[in-house]
Amino acid sequence: MKPPRKVPLIQAPTPLHRLNRMSAELGIDLWIKRDDLTGFGGGGNKGRKLEYLMAAAIDRGAEVIVTCGATQSNFIRQLGAACAVCGIRCSAATMQLPYEDARPTHPALKTTGGNVLLDGLLDVDMRIYPDSTWEALYANAEDLAQEYERDGNKVMRVAVGGSSAFGAFAFYEAGEEVRKQCEENFDWIVFASSSGSTHTGLAYAYRGSSTRILGIASDPEPNILEDFAKVGVELAEILGVSPMSAQDYEMDFGHVGPGYGIPSDEGLSAIEWMARTEGIFLDPIYSGKAFAALLDRVSKHTLQGRVLFWHTGGFPSLFTLPE
Ligand SMILES: *Cc1c(COP(=O)(O)O)cnc(C)c1O
């Protein structure tokens, strides 16, 4: 296998350490992987994917990258930082919240402060559209890309969350990184899962081992595992192995709460407990909900032994919680 080229952005390996007070309280052997501490663009799991994505952008001679996502997207913030480093213009079509049929019942994150403040510092050309469906947002992103093209720019289009086989490859490597840091096997690796690079990469890295790779859905989208399987097919080609199918991914959909992008009460409690017990900040949309799921499973004895919680970052959105 020939690994794809990458632009170094993050400080890897990210720290991995035991959570001593929580382990004692929960009666499990709980560890944490600190992808919130990548040392790049405010931290978070997207830095790993961006090392490959930016190499592809440079190889293609991209002058502008156009993407889309939630207004308080952690991906857009880290992409903005990566674009700054590479001298590429970054533009994003965003909306506060997606809704398909009815308006969400709970308030979303604010559209100022947090990641949006950092995006401003990074000079991301951020366009905020009215809340609608993802399809409508994709169409807005395409208009934005064409606007840049009409002005004579070479544009690269990047999907929501930057998910691609290269992104998944970055997490396949992250799985290897953990093996090097820590010889003893984990029974479980638990993390927030959404666009699929993290989940797909880790699932391939631990395939056939006794470690169970458990994603906690941040998004209620039921067909998401089919999308992971598609990304996985391309990853399997890069790795030269046979592809995994949608049923091979273990995902818990029970902790999305009021919906994608909306804080949940149990997530907020989990954030508080993590802060007060270990001095670590989780985020309200992804890692807080994932950690709440971990706690729920420990209390129901469906998760025990030696457990690694993968901190995927996102803490700037703590500053944008609704009143
Ligand atoms: C993007 C993101 C995730 C989900 O990662 P994917 O690889 O897109 O599934 C989880 N946590 C945080 C904080 C994120 O920003």
Short mmCIF file of C-alpha atoms and ligand atoms in Angstrom, two decimals:
data_model
loop_
_atom_site.label_atom_id
_atom_site.label_comp_id
_atom_site.label_asym_id
_atom_site.label_seq_id
_atom_site.Cartn_x
_atom_site.Cartn_y
_atom_site.Cartn_z
CA MET A 1 0.00 0.00 0.00
CA LYS A 2 1.25 3.47 -0.89
CA PRO A 3 0.03 5.95 1.73
CA PRO A 4 -1.38 9.19 0.33
CA ARG A 5 0.70 12.36 0.70
CA LYS A 6 -0.02 14.64 3.64
CA VAL A 7 0.68 18.17 4.82
CA PRO A 8 1.78 18.13 8.47
CA LEU A 9 -0.64 20.23 10.56
CA ILE A 10 -1.18 18.54 13.93
CA GLN A 11 1.11 17.56 16.79
CA ALA A 12 0.83 13.77 16.78
CA PRO A 13 0.68 11.55 18.73
CA THR A 14 -2.01 13.33 20.70
CA PRO A 15 -1.91 12.54 24.43
CA LEU A 16 -3.51 9.38 25.78
CA HIS A 17 -3.98 9.06 29.53
CA ARG A 18 -6.04 7.43 32.25
CA LEU A 19 -8.97 9.19 33.93
CA ASN A 20 -8.18 8.16 37.50
CA ARG A 21 -10.99 9.79 39.45
CA MET A 22 -13.66 8.70 36.99
CA SER A 23 -12.27 5.17 36.81
CA ALA A 24 -12.58 4.92 40.59
CA GLU A 25 -16.14 6.29 40.61
CA LEU A 26 -17.37 4.21 37.68
CA GLY A 27 -15.59 0.96 38.51
CA ILE A 28 -14.06 0.66 35.03
CA ASP A 29 -10.56 1.30 33.68
CA LEU A 30 -11.25 4.51 31.75
CA TRP A 31 -8.75 6.20 29.43
CA ILE A 32 -9.03 9.20 27.12
CA LYS A 33 -7.47 9.98 23.72
CA ARG A 34 -6.95 13.73 23.49
CA ASP A 35 -7.73 14.71 19.91
CA ASP A 36 -9.01 17.92 21.49
CA LEU A 37 -5.28 18.65 21.92
CA THR A 38 -3.99 18.39 18.36
CA GLY A 39 -2.27 21.75 18.80
CA PHE A 40 -3.88 22.92 15.58
CA GLY A 41 -6.68 25.40 14.87
CA GLY A 42 -8.23 25.05 18.32
CA GLY A 43 -7.97 21.25 18.33
CA GLY A 44 -10.37 18.50 17.29
CA ASN A 45 -10.53 15.36 15.18
CA LYS A 46 -10.73 17.18 11.83
CA GLY A 47 -7.02 18.08 11.92
CA ARG A 48 -6.10 14.49 11.08
CA LYS A 49 -8.30 14.42 7.97
CA LEU A 50 -7.15 17.85 6.87
CA GLU A 51 -3.53 16.75 6.58
CA TYR A 52 -4.61 14.61 3.62
CA LEU A 53 -7.29 16.91 2.31
CA MET A 54 -4.93 19.88 2.09
CA ALA A 55 -2.31 17.81 0.27
CA ALA A 56 -4.97 16.95 -2.31
CA ALA A 57 -5.97 20.63 -2.56
CA ILE A 58 -2.37 21.71 -3.17
CA ASP A 59 -1.80 18.95 -5.73
CA ARG A 60 -4.87 20.14 -7.64
CA GLY A 61 -3.77 23.77 -7.50
CA ALA A 62 -6.88 24.86 -5.59
CA GLU A 63 -7.10 28.58 -4.87
CA VAL A 64 -10.40 28.40 -2.99
CA ILE A 65 -11.99 25.60 -0.95
CA VAL A 66 -15.77 25.71 -0.69
CA THR A 67 -17.54 23.59 1.90
CA CYS A 68 -20.77 23.64 3.90
CA GLY A 69 -22.05 22.71 7.33
CA ALA A 70 -23.65 23.96 10.50
CA THR A 71 -22.76 27.57 11.30
CA GLN A 72 -20.93 26.48 14.49
CA SER A 73 -19.11 23.68 12.62
CA ASN A 74 -15.83 22.52 14.15
CA PHE A 75 -14.80 21.25 10.75
CA ILE A 76 -15.14 24.68 9.11
CA ARG A 77 -13.00 26.23 11.88
CA GLN A 78 -10.23 23.66 11.44
CA LEU A 79 -10.50 23.86 7.64
CA GLY A 80 -10.18 27.65 7.92
CA ALA A 81 -6.97 27.19 9.91
CA ALA A 82 -5.61 24.65 7.42
CA CYS A 83 -6.41 26.98 4.52
CA ALA A 84 -4.60 29.80 6.32
CA VAL A 85 -1.49 27.63 6.68
CA CYS A 86 -1.61 26.63 3.00
CA GLY A 87 -2.46 30.09 1.60
CA ILE A 88 -5.82 28.95 0.21
CA ARG A 89 -9.08 30.95 0.50
CA CYS A 90 -11.77 29.22 2.58
CA SER A 91 -15.49 29.71 2.00
CA ALA A 92 -18.46 28.00 3.65
CA ALA A 93 -22.22 27.87 3.10
CA THR A 94 -23.84 27.32 6.50
CA MET A 95 -27.12 27.19 8.34
CA GLN A 96 -27.78 27.20 12.06
CA LEU A 97 -29.69 23.90 12.06
CA PRO A 98 -30.94 21.43 9.47
CA TYR A 99 -34.60 20.57 9.55
CA GLU A 100 -36.38 18.21 7.24
CA ASP A 101 -40.06 18.37 8.13
CA ALA A 102 -40.81 20.46 11.19
CA ARG A 103 -38.81 23.09 13.04
CA PRO A 104 -36.82 21.65 15.95
CA THR A 105 -38.45 21.95 19.35
CA HIS A 106 -35.32 23.09 21.21
CA PRO A 107 -33.09 26.12 20.65
CA ALA A 108 -29.89 25.66 18.66
CA LEU A 109 -26.44 27.09 19.29
CA LYS A 110 -26.06 30.81 18.72
CA THR A 111 -24.67 31.94 15.37
CA THR A 112 -22.17 34.35 16.95
CA GLY A 113 -19.15 33.64 19.17
CA GLY A 114 -17.48 30.25 19.54
CA ASN A 115 -16.34 28.74 16.26
CA VAL A 116 -17.87 31.63 14.31
CA LEU A 117 -15.64 34.11 16.14
CA LEU A 118 -12.60 31.96 15.31
CA ASP A 119 -13.75 31.63 11.66
CA GLY A 120 -13.75 35.43 11.53
CA LEU A 121 -10.17 35.57 12.82
CA LEU A 122 -9.22 33.02 10.16
CA ASP A 123 -10.97 35.12 7.47
CA VAL A 124 -13.33 32.36 6.40
CA ASP A 125 -15.87 33.70 3.88
CA MET A 126 -18.88 32.44 5.83
CA ARG A 127 -22.38 32.73 4.38
CA ILE A 128 -25.28 32.00 6.70
CA TYR A 129 -28.46 30.78 4.97
CA PRO A 130 -31.92 30.23 6.51
CA ASP A 131 -32.42 26.83 8.17
CA SER A 132 -33.54 24.22 5.67
CA THR A 133 -32.66 20.73 4.47
CA TRP A 134 -29.10 19.51 3.85
CA GLU A 135 -29.95 19.25 0.13
CA ALA A 136 -30.83 22.96 0.04
CA LEU A 137 -27.53 23.76 1.77
CA TYR A 138 -25.57 21.65 -0.76
CA ALA A 139 -27.22 23.68 -3.53
CA ASN A 140 -26.19 26.93 -1.80
CA ALA A 141 -22.61 25.64 -1.51
CA GLU A 142 -22.62 24.83 -5.23
CA ASP A 143 -23.80 28.39 -6.04
CA LEU A 144 -21.00 29.71 -3.86
CA ALA A 145 -18.44 27.55 -5.66
CA GLN A 146 -19.69 28.81 -9.02
CA GLU A 147 -19.53 32.39 -7.79
CA TYR A 148 -15.80 31.91 -7.10
CA GLU A 149 -15.32 30.17 -10.45
CA ARG A 150 -16.96 33.05 -12.33
CA ASP A 151 -14.32 35.27 -10.73
CA GLY A 152 -11.64 33.05 -12.28
CA ASN A 153 -10.65 30.98 -9.21
CA LYS A 154 -9.74 27.32 -9.18
CA VAL A 155 -12.21 25.88 -6.69
CA MET A 156 -12.12 22.62 -4.75
CA ARG A 157 -15.44 21.43 -3.29
CA VAL A 158 -15.29 19.66 0.06
CA ALA A 159 -18.18 17.61 1.53
CA VAL A 160 -19.77 18.26 4.93
CA GLY A 161 -17.34 17.31 7.70
CA GLY A 162 -14.61 16.65 5.13
CA SER A 163 -15.40 12.94 5.10
CA SER A 164 -13.62 10.90 2.48
CA ALA A 165 -11.50 7.79 2.20
CA PHE A 166 -8.40 9.87 3.00
CA GLY A 167 -10.10 11.16 6.14
CA ALA A 168 -10.86 7.59 7.12
CA PHE A 169 -7.25 6.64 6.36
CA ALA A 170 -6.15 9.33 8.82
CA PHE A 171 -8.19 7.58 11.53
CA TYR A 172 -6.88 4.19 10.51
CA GLU A 173 -3.47 5.65 11.30
CA ALA A 174 -4.80 7.14 14.54
CA GLY A 175 -5.82 3.61 15.56
CA GLU A 176 -2.22 2.49 14.98
CA GLU A 177 -1.05 5.52 16.95
CA VAL A 178 -3.00 4.27 19.99
CA ARG A 179 -1.51 0.78 19.65
CA LYS A 180 1.98 2.27 19.75
CA GLN A 181 1.14 4.42 22.78
CA CYS A 182 -0.35 1.61 24.78
CA GLU A 183 0.38 -2.08 24.35
CA GLU A 184 -2.44 -3.40 26.48
CA ASN A 185 -5.66 -3.86 24.51
CA PHE A 186 -8.83 -1.84 25.12
CA ASP A 187 -12.16 -3.66 25.38
CA TRP A 188 -13.98 -0.67 23.93
CA ILE A 189 -13.24 2.53 22.05
CA VAL A 190 -16.13 5.00 22.30
CA PHE A 191 -16.51 8.30 20.42
CA ALA A 192 -18.96 10.71 18.80
CA SER A 193 -19.71 9.67 15.22
CA SER A 194 -21.25 11.75 12.47
CA SER A 195 -19.83 12.09 8.99
CA GLY A 196 -17.95 8.80 9.27
CA SER A 197 -14.19 9.28 8.84
CA THR A 198 -13.46 8.68 12.51
CA HIS A 199 -15.68 5.64 12.76
CA THR A 200 -14.66 4.06 9.47
CA GLY A 201 -10.94 4.51 10.08
CA LEU A 202 -11.03 3.12 13.62
CA ALA A 203 -13.27 0.22 12.57
CA TYR A 204 -10.70 -0.83 9.94
CA ALA A 205 -7.79 -0.31 12.33
CA TYR A 206 -9.32 -2.66 14.93
CA ARG A 207 -10.99 -5.08 12.57
CA GLY A 208 -10.69 -8.68 13.76
CA SER A 209 -9.36 -7.64 17.19
CA SER A 210 -11.16 -8.01 20.52
CA THR A 211 -11.58 -4.21 20.78
CA ARG A 212 -15.16 -3.09 20.07
CA ILE A 213 -15.44 0.18 18.17
CA LEU A 214 -18.60 1.95 19.34
CA GLY A 215 -19.75 5.16 17.69
CA ILE A 216 -22.34 7.32 19.41
CA ALA A 217 -24.49 9.02 16.79
CA SER A 218 -24.62 12.82 16.87
CA ASP A 219 -27.10 12.71 14.03
CA PRO A 220 -30.30 10.62 13.91
CA GLU A 221 -29.86 9.81 10.17
CA PRO A 222 -30.69 6.05 10.02
CA ASN A 223 -28.93 5.36 6.69
CA ILE A 224 -25.64 6.75 7.93
CA LEU A 225 -24.01 3.30 8.17
CA GLU A 226 -24.58 2.77 4.44
CA ASP A 227 -22.58 5.95 3.83
CA PHE A 228 -19.81 4.66 6.11
CA ALA A 229 -19.72 1.43 4.17
CA LYS A 230 -19.23 3.44 0.94
CA VAL A 231 -16.33 5.43 2.41
CA GLY A 232 -15.02 2.08 3.70
CA VAL A 233 -14.95 0.56 0.21
CA GLU A 234 -12.52 3.28 -0.91
CA LEU A 235 -10.48 2.93 2.28
CA ALA A 236 -10.29 -0.84 1.71
CA GLU A 237 -8.82 -0.11 -1.73
CA ILE A 238 -6.15 2.16 -0.26
CA LEU A 239 -5.32 -0.48 2.37
CA GLY A 240 -5.54 -3.40 -0.06
CA VAL A 241 -8.01 -5.32 2.13
CA SER A 242 -11.56 -6.57 1.61
CA PRO A 243 -14.32 -4.04 2.41
CA MET A 244 -16.49 -4.09 5.56
CA SER A 245 -20.27 -3.91 5.22
CA ALA A 246 -22.73 -1.55 6.94
CA GLN A 247 -23.59 -4.23 9.55
CA ASP A 248 -19.94 -4.34 10.65
CA TYR A 249 -20.21 -0.85 12.20
CA GLU A 250 -21.51 -0.57 15.76
CA MET A 251 -23.48 2.63 16.31
CA ASP A 252 -25.68 3.73 19.21
CA PHE A 253 -28.46 6.05 18.03
CA GLY A 254 -29.99 6.42 21.49
CA HIS A 255 -28.28 9.63 22.64
CA VAL A 256 -28.92 12.23 19.94
CA GLY A 257 -31.46 13.89 22.28
CA PRO A 258 -33.59 16.62 20.69
CA GLY A 259 -31.71 16.36 17.38
CA TYR A 260 -28.49 17.04 15.51
CA GLY A 261 -26.88 20.29 16.59
CA ILE A 262 -29.12 20.71 19.65
CA PRO A 263 -27.70 20.24 23.16
CA SER A 264 -29.28 17.49 25.30
CA ASP A 265 -29.78 17.62 29.07
CA GLU A 266 -27.84 14.39 29.66
CA GLY A 267 -25.04 15.70 27.44
CA LEU A 268 -24.81 18.92 29.44
CA SER A 269 -24.69 16.93 32.71
CA ALA A 270 -21.92 14.75 31.29
CA ILE A 271 -19.96 17.88 30.28
CA GLU A 272 -20.26 19.23 33.82
CA TRP A 273 -19.20 15.98 35.42
CA MET A 274 -16.16 15.66 33.15
CA ALA A 275 -15.14 19.24 33.93
CA ARG A 276 -15.62 18.83 37.69
CA THR A 277 -13.98 15.42 37.95
CA GLU A 278 -11.11 15.61 35.48
CA GLY A 279 -10.80 19.27 34.42
CA ILE A 280 -11.49 18.42 30.76
CA PHE A 281 -13.99 20.25 28.55
CA LEU A 282 -16.29 18.32 26.23
CA ASP A 283 -18.64 19.91 23.68
CA PRO A 284 -22.47 20.03 23.60
CA ILE A 285 -23.05 18.60 20.09
CA TYR A 286 -20.69 15.63 19.85
CA SER A 287 -18.35 14.61 22.66
CA GLY A 288 -20.74 15.55 25.51
CA LYS A 289 -23.49 13.35 24.07
CA ALA A 290 -21.01 10.54 23.41
CA PHE A 291 -19.74 10.70 26.97
CA ALA A 292 -23.31 10.72 28.30
CA ALA A 293 -23.89 7.51 26.33
CA LEU A 294 -20.77 5.96 27.86
CA LEU A 295 -22.01 6.80 31.37
CA ASP A 296 -25.47 5.42 30.60
CA ARG A 297 -24.00 2.15 29.38
CA VAL A 298 -21.72 1.81 32.39
CA SER A 299 -24.75 2.26 34.67
CA LYS A 300 -26.59 -0.45 32.71
CA HIS A 301 -23.53 -2.77 32.72
CA THR A 302 -23.46 -2.88 28.91
CA LEU A 303 -19.98 -1.32 28.90
CA GLN A 304 -17.19 -2.37 31.23
CA GLY A 305 -13.53 -3.32 31.48
CA ARG A 306 -10.82 -1.26 29.85
CA VAL A 307 -12.44 1.60 27.93
CA LEU A 308 -10.96 4.36 25.76
CA PHE A 309 -13.06 7.47 25.28
CA TRP A 310 -11.88 9.30 22.15
CA HIS A 311 -12.20 13.05 22.73
CA THR A 312 -12.95 14.49 19.30
CA GLY A 313 -12.76 18.15 20.39
CA GLY A 314 -15.33 20.89 19.79
CA PHE A 315 -15.16 22.94 22.97
CA PRO A 316 -15.51 26.40 21.26
CA SER A 317 -19.24 25.72 20.88
CA LEU A 318 -19.58 25.72 24.70
CA PHE A 319 -19.49 29.50 24.37
CA THR A 320 -22.56 29.47 22.12
CA LEU A 321 -25.04 27.52 24.23
CA PRO A 322 -28.59 28.86 23.98
CA GLU A 323 -29.88 30.75 27.05
C1 LIG B 1 -16.83 16.31 13.36
C2 LIG B 1 -16.86 15.92 14.77
C3 LIG B 1 -17.18 14.61 15.16
C4 LIG B 1 -17.57 13.54 14.18
O1 LIG B 1 -16.48 13.08 13.43
P1 LIG B 1 -16.75 12.40 12.01
O2 LIG B 1 -15.45 11.89 11.58
O3 LIG B 1 -17.27 13.48 11.13
O4 LIG B 1 -17.78 11.34 12.22
C5 LIG B 1 -17.16 14.30 16.50
N1 LIG B 1 -16.85 15.24 17.42
C6 LIG B 1 -16.54 16.50 17.09
C7 LIG B 1 -16.23 17.46 18.18
C8 LIG B 1 -16.54 16.88 15.76
O5 LIG B 1 -16.23 18.15 15.44
#
